[in-house]
XYZ file of C-alpha atoms in Angstrom:
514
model
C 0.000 0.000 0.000
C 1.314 3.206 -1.009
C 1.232 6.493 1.192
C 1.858 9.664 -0.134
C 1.204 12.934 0.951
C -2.226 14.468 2.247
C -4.294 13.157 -1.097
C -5.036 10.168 -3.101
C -7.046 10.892 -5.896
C -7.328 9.129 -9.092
C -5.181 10.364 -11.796
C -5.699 13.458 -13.665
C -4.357 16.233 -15.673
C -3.150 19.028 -13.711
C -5.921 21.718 -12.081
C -5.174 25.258 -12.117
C -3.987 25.955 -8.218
C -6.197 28.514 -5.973
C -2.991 31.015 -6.047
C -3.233 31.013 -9.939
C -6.241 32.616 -9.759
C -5.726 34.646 -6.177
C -1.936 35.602 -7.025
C -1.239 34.255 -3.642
C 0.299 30.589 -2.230
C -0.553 28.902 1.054
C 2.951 27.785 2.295
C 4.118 24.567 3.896
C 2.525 22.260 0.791
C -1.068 22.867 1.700
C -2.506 22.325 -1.247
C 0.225 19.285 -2.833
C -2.058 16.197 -3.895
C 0.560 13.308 -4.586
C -0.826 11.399 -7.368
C 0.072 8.127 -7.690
C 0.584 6.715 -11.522
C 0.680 10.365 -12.582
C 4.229 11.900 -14.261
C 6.722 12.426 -11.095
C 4.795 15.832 -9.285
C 2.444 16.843 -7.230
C -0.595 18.628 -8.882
C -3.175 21.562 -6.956
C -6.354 21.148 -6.269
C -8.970 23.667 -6.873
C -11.234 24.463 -3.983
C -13.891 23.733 -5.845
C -12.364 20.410 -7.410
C -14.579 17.618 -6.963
C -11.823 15.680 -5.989
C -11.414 16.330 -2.438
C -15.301 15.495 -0.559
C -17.052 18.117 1.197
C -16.015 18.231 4.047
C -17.298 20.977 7.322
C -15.906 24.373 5.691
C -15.736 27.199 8.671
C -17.513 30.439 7.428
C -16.149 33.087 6.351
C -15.763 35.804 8.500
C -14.943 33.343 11.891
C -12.745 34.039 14.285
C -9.955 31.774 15.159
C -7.882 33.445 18.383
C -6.923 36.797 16.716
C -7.798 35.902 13.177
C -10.734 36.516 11.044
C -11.395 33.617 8.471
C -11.192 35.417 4.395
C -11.608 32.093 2.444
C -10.629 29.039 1.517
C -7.268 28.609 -0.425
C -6.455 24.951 -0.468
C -8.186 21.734 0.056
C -6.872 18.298 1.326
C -7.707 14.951 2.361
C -6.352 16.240 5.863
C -6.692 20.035 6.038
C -8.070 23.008 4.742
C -6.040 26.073 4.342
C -7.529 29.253 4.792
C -6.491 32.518 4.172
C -7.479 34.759 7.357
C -6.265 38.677 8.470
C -5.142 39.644 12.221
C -8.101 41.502 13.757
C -5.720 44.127 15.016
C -2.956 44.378 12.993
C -4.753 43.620 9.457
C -2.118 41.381 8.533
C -2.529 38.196 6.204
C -1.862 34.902 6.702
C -2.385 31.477 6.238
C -4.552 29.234 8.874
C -4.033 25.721 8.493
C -6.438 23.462 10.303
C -7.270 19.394 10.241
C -10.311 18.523 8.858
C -13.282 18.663 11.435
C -14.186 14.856 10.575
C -11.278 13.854 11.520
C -10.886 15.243 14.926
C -11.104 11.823 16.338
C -8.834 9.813 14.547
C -5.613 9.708 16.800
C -3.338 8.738 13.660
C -4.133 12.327 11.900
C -4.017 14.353 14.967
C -1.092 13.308 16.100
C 0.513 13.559 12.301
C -0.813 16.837 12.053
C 0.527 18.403 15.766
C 3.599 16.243 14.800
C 4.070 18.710 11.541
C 4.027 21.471 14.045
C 6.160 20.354 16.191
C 8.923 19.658 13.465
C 8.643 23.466 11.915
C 8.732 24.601 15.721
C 12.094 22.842 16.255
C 13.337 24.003 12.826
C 13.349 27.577 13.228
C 14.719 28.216 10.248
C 15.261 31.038 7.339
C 14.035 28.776 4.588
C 11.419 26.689 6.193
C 8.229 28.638 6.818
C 7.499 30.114 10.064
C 4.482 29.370 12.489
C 2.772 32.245 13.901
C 0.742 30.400 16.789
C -1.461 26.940 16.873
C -4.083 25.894 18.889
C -7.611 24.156 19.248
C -10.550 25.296 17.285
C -13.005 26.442 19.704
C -10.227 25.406 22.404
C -11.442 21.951 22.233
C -11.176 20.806 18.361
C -9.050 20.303 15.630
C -5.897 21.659 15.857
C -5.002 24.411 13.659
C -1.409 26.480 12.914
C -1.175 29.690 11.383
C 2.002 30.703 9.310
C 3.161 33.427 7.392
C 1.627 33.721 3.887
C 3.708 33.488 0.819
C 4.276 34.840 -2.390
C 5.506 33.121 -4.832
C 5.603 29.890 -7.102
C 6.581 26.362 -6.285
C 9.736 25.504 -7.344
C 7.279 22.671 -9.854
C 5.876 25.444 -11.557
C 9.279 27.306 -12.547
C 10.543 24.640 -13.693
C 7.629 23.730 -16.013
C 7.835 27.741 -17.276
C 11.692 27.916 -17.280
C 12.785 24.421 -18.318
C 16.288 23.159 -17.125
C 18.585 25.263 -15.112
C 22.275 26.157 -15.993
C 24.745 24.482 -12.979
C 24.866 28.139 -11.510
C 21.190 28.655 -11.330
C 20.825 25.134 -9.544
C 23.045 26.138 -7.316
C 22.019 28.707 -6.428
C 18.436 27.073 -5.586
C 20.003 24.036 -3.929
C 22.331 26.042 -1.270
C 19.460 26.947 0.795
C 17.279 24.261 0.467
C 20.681 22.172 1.628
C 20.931 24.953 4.485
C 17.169 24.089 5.439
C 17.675 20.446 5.248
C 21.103 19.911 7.243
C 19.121 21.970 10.036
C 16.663 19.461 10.075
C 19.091 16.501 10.224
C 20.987 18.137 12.794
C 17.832 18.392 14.989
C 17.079 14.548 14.051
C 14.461 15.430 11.522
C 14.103 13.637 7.930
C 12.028 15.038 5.810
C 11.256 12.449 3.241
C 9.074 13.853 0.609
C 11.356 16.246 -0.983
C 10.158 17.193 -4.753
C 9.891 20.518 -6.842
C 6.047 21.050 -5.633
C 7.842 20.683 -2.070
C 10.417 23.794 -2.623
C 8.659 27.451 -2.787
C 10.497 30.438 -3.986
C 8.752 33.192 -2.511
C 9.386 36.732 -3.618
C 10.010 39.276 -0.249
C 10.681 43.087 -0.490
C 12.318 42.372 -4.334
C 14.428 39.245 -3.198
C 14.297 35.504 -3.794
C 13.537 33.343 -0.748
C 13.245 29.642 -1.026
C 11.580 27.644 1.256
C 11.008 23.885 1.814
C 7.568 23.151 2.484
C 5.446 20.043 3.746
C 6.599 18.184 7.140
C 3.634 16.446 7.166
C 5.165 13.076 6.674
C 8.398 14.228 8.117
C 10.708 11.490 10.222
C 11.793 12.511 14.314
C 14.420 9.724 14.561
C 14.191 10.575 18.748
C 10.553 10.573 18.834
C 9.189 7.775 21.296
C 6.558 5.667 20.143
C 5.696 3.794 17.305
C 5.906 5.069 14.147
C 2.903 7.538 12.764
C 2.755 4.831 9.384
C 3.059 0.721 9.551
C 5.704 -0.995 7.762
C 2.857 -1.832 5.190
C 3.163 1.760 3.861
C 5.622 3.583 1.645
C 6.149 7.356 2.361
C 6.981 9.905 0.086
C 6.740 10.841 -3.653
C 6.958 7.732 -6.398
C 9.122 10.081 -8.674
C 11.327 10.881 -5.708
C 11.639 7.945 -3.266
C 14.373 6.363 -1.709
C 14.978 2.829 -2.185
C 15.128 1.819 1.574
C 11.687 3.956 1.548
C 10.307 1.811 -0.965
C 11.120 -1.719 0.974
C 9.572 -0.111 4.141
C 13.234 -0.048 6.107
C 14.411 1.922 8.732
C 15.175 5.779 6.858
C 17.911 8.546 8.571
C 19.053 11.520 6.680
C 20.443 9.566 3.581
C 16.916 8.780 2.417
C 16.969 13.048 1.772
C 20.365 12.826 0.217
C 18.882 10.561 -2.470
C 15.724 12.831 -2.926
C 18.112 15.653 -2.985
C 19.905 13.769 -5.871
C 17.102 13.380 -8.097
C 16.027 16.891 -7.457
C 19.159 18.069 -8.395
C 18.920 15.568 -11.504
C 15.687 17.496 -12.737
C 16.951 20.768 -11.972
C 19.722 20.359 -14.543
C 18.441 18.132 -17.050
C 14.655 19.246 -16.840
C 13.186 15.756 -16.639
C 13.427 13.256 -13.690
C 16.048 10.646 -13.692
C 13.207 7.924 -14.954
C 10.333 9.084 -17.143
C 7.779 6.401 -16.318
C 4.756 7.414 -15.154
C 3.208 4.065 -13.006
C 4.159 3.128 -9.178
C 4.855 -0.276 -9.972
C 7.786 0.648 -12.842
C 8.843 3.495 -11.058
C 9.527 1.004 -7.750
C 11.280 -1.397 -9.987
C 13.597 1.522 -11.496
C 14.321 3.141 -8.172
C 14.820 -0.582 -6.975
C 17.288 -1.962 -9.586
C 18.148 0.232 -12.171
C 21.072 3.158 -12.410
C 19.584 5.900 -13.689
C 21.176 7.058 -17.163
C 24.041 9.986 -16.826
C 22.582 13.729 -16.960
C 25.442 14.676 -19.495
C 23.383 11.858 -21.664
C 20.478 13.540 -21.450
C 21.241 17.201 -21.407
C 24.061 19.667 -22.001
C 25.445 18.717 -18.318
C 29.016 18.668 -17.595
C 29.929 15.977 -17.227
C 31.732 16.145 -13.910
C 28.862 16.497 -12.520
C 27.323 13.154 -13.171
C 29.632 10.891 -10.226
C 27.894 13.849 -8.324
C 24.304 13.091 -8.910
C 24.860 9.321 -8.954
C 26.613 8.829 -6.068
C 23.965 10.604 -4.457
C 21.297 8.586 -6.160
C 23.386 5.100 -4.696
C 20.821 2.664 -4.626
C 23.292 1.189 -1.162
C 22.348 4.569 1.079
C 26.191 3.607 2.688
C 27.591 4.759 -1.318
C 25.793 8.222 -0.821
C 27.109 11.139 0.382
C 27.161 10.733 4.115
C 25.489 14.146 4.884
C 23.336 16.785 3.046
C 26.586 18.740 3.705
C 28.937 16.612 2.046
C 26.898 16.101 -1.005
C 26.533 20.242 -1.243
C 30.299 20.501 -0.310
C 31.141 18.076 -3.522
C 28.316 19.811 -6.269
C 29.582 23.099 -5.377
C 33.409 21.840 -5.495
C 31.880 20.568 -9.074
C 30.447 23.688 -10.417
C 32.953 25.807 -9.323
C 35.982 23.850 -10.763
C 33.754 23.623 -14.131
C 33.646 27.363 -14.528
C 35.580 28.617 -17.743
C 36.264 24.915 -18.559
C 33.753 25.333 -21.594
C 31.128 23.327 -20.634
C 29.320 21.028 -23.399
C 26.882 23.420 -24.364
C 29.784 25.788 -25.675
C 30.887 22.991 -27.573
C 28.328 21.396 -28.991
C 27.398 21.802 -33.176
C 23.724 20.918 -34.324
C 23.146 18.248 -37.174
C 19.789 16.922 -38.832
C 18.961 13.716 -37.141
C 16.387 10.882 -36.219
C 15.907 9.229 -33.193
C 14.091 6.032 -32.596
C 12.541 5.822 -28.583
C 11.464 1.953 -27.746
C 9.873 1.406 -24.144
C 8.712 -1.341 -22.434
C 5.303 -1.109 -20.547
C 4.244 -3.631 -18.210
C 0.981 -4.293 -16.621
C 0.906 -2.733 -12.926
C -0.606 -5.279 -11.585
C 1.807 -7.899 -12.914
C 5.493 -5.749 -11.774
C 3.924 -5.924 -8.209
C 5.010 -9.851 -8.321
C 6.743 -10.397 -11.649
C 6.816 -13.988 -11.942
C 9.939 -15.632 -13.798
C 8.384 -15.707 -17.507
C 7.467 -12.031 -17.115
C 11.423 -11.182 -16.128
C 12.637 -13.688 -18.864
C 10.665 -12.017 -21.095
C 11.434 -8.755 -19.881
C 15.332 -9.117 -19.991
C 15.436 -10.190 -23.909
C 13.336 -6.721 -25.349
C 15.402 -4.166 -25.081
C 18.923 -5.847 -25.992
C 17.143 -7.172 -29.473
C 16.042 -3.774 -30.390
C 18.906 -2.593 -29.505
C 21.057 -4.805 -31.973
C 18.491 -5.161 -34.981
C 18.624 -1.064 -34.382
C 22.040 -0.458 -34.358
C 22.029 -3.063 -37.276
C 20.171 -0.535 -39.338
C 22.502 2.456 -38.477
C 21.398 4.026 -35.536
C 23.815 4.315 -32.334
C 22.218 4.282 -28.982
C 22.359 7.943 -27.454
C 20.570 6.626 -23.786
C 19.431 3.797 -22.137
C 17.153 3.263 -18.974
C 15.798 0.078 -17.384
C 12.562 0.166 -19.464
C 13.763 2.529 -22.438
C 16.100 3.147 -24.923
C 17.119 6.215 -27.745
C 18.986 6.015 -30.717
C 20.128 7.995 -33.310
C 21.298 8.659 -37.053
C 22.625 10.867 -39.084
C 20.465 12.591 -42.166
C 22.048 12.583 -45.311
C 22.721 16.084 -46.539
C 21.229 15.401 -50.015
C 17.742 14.932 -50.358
C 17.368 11.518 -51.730
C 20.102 10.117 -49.039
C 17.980 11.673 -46.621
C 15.052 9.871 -48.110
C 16.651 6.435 -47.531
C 17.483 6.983 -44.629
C 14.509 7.496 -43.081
C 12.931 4.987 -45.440
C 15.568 2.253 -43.824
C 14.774 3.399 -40.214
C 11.616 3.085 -40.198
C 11.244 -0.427 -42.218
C 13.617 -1.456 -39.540
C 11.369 -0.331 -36.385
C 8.167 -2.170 -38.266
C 10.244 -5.221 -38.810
C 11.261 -5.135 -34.965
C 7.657 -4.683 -33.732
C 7.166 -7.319 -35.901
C 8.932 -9.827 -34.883
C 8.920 -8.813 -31.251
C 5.033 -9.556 -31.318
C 5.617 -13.144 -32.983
C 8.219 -13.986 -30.605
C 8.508 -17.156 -28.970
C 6.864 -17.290 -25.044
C 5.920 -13.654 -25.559
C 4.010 -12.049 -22.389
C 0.697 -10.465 -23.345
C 1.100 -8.164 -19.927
C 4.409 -6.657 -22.100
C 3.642 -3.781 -24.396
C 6.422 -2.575 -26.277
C 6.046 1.032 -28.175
C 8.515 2.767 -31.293
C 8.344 6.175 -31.342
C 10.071 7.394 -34.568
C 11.228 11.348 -34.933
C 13.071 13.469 -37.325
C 14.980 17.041 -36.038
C 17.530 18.492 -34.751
C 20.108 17.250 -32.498
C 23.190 18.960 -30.862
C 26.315 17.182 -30.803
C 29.054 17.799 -28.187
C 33.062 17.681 -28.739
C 33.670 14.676 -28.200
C 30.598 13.368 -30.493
C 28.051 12.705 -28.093
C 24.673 13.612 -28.213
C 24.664 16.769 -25.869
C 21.171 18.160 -26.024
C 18.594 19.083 -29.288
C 14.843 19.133 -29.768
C 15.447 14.615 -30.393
C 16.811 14.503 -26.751
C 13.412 16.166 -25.401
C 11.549 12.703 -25.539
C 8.610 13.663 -23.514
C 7.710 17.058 -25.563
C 6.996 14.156 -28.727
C 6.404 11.000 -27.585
C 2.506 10.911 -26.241
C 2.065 10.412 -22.720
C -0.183 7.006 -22.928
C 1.268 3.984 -23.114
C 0.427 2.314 -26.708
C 1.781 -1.018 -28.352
C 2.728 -0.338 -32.198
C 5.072 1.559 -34.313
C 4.595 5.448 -34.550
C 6.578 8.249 -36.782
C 6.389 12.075 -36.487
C 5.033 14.119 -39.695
C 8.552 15.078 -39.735
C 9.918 12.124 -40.556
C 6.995 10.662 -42.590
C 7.550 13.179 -45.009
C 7.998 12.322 -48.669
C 7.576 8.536 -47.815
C 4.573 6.351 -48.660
C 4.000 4.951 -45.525
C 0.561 3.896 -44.894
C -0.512 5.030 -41.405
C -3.435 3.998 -39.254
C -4.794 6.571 -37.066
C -2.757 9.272 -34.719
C -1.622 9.375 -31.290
C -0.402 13.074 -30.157
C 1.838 14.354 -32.257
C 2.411 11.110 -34.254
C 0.981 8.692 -36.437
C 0.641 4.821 -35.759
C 1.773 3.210 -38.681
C 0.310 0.233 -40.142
C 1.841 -3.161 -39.623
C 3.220 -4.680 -43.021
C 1.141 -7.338 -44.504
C 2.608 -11.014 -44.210
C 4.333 -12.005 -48.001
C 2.331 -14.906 -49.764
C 3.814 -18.049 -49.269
């Protein structure tokens, strides 16, 4: 059973949040809804989504202590976040208070005072402060105000500003590493860090970022049992630790391999592993080494052991500290400066790419049985040869994926044959994959075929380039069959079969008469 953070709704695309239409953010994640089997983030929920039940809303216009009650900002499947104003001072704020149904469940009360405690302890710059908590009506649910911010989520930058140069990350990362060693040092792990979990709020003309959400926050002193059983996983599937994932023991480590994939999107702009499910992402963060950012993006690439050894799937190969893995990125950056960095290097060429993944039923990765792993372990090596076979070289490789490219042909009827070849290759691969002896109906294999630009560093290596940006032209649901961009359909007679996205499913060769 999987635990996230305050919500578990069914998958959907993402809402608009109640600050993108109020201009102002509820801090400390109030409004994060974790959605399992969606991309890697958190989403927002509206207040009026129909998501989250209807639960007792106070009016507006109640008093709480010293605060008068403006509206609702952010719903949960715990809390409600209001936005309220001092009665004296006319200040705003934020007013965070457990649902009113679940006053008498012990398990969410003592989560929810738990979260204050943690901040309380904290007392830090970049971790957002708590006015005052109480009781409702001195006898209820508990409720914490804190300081209202203003701002964006880290999340939503990212998806408006794309990838960030080493500097920029850095930049981010020091005091989100300042917030986090704090916590460690007062025997606090935070495990849920993600983008929607970092705010950069915007004070008097100044940058402030602040890590949010302690709700599922670790006190390795606290007495007791534990606030979740060791038959549920906390945290973020995107983002999770393997030791989280197996239900072990977690100390500050578990953050240092969060840290590492957050570090991972910040410079490459995509997460280390693209799926989408729980069940593959598990397996990934389970078993598989996540392919080198200087693979996927113009990254130096000094700064992959970095990243990696942070992202050790053996917590005792990580950095030891939050300290010592900022002490070796920023020893990393700064040594890279003026060493020309790929980017500088890097010359563009006309190219193709062919993207094969593997999808597997969710329910069959929970407990893949030994036909389902035999199966599994033979996909990706064949397309691999029969596709480097036809020309392409592979440019990178994850557990359930792999990209190659070519080279176009500068003269138009080169370029023609090319693509011509490629693409009779990837139907003749499908092809055969599907009539493949002890083939696993749960597998699903997908060719994604693409035509564009691709930027080449130094050395020869694929350094960045509109081919390297799978996820802005592959389609996001999963699909068995052969597809090809208009791009690099054009001029051929191809016979396609319908569309999916941006690309067209093209239809399977008929068998030759015996």
């Amino acid at each position: 059973m999987t635990r996230t953070t305050d919500d578990d709704p069914p998958p959907i695309s993402r809402a608009a949040s109640p600050a993108e239409t109020t201009g102002a953010h509820p801090p400390g994640g109030l409004d994060d809804t974790t959605l399992p089997g969606s991309e890697y983030e958190a989403t927002r929920t509206q207040v009026d989504s129909p998501l989250v039940p209807r639960l007792h809303t106070l009016q507006q216009g109640s008093r709480v202590g010293a605060y008068v009650l403006d509206r609702v900002l952010a719903r949960g499947g715990f809390s409600l976040v209001y936005r309220a104003t001092h009665a004296g001072r006319g200040t705003a704020v934020a007013l965070k208070a457990l649902h009113a149904e679940l006053a008498s469940d012990l398990d969410a009360v003592v989560r929810f005072e738990r979260e204050i405690e943690v901040i309380q302890r904290l007392n830090h710059p970049n971790v957002v402060e708590i006015l005052e908590h109480g009781r409702l009506d001195g006898r209820g649910p508990p409720y914490y105000v804190m300081e209202l911010l203003d701002g964006c989520s880290l999340d939503e930058h990212l998806r408006a500003r794309g990838r960030q140069s080493a500097t920029d990350a850095l930049a981010l990362l020091e005091p989100l590493c300042s917030a986090l060693d704090a916590a460690h040092r007062c025997g606090i792990v935070h495990r849920d860090i993600k983008p929607s979990n970092v705010f950069l709020a915007e004070q008097d003309g100044r940058r402030r970022v602040v890590l949010l959400d302690f709700g599922v926050a670790k006190l390795l002193d606290a007495p007791g049992p534990a606030l979740t059983s060791s038959r549920h996983v906390v945290g973020t599937p995107a983002c999770i630790s393997p030791e989280q994932l197996l239900g072990e023991p977690v100390d500050s480590r578990a953050d240092v391999y969060a840290l590492g994939v957050l570090t991972y999107r910040l410079l490459v702009g995509e997460p280390p592993f693209l799926e989408r499910s729980y069940p593959m992402l598990r397996q990934l963060h389970l078993y598989v080494d996540p392919p080198r950012p200087s693979a996927r993006a113009p990254v130096n690439p000094a700064l992959d052991a970095v990243i990696l050894r942070a992202m050790s799937k053996d917590r005792r190969e990580r950095h030891p500290s939050i300290a010592a893995f900022l002490s070796d990125l920023r020893a990393t950056v700064e040594a890279s400066r003026g060493t020309g960095a790929p980017s500088s290097e890097a010359h563009a060429r006309r190219a193709l790419a062919l993207y094969a993944e593997v999808h597997v039923d969710p329910g069959a990765i929970e407990e893949p049985d030994d036909g389902l792993l035999a199966d599994l372990e033979l996909i990706l090596p064949f397309i691999t040869a029969e596709s480097v076979s036809a020309g392409l070289t592979t440019a990178a490789q994850t557990g359930s994926s792999v990209l190659l490219t070519a080279n176009r042909a500068d003269d138009p009827g080169g370029d023609l044959e090319t693509r011509r070849r490629v693409v009779n290759a990837a139907l003749a691969i499908h092809q055969r994959l599907e009539a493949r002896a002890g083939r696993d109906p749960r597998i699903a294999v997908r060719l994604c075929l693409h035509a564009g630009e691709l930027l080449e560093s130094g050395e020869g290596s694929p350094a960045a380039g509109k081919l390297l940006e799978i996820a802005a032209w592959v389609p996001d649901r999963p699909a068995t069959g052969v597809f090809a961009s208009p791009e690099l359909l054009a001029d051929l007679e191809i016979a396609t079969a319908g569309e999916e996205g941006a690309l067209r499913r093209l239809a399977a060769p008929r068998p030759e008469a015996s």
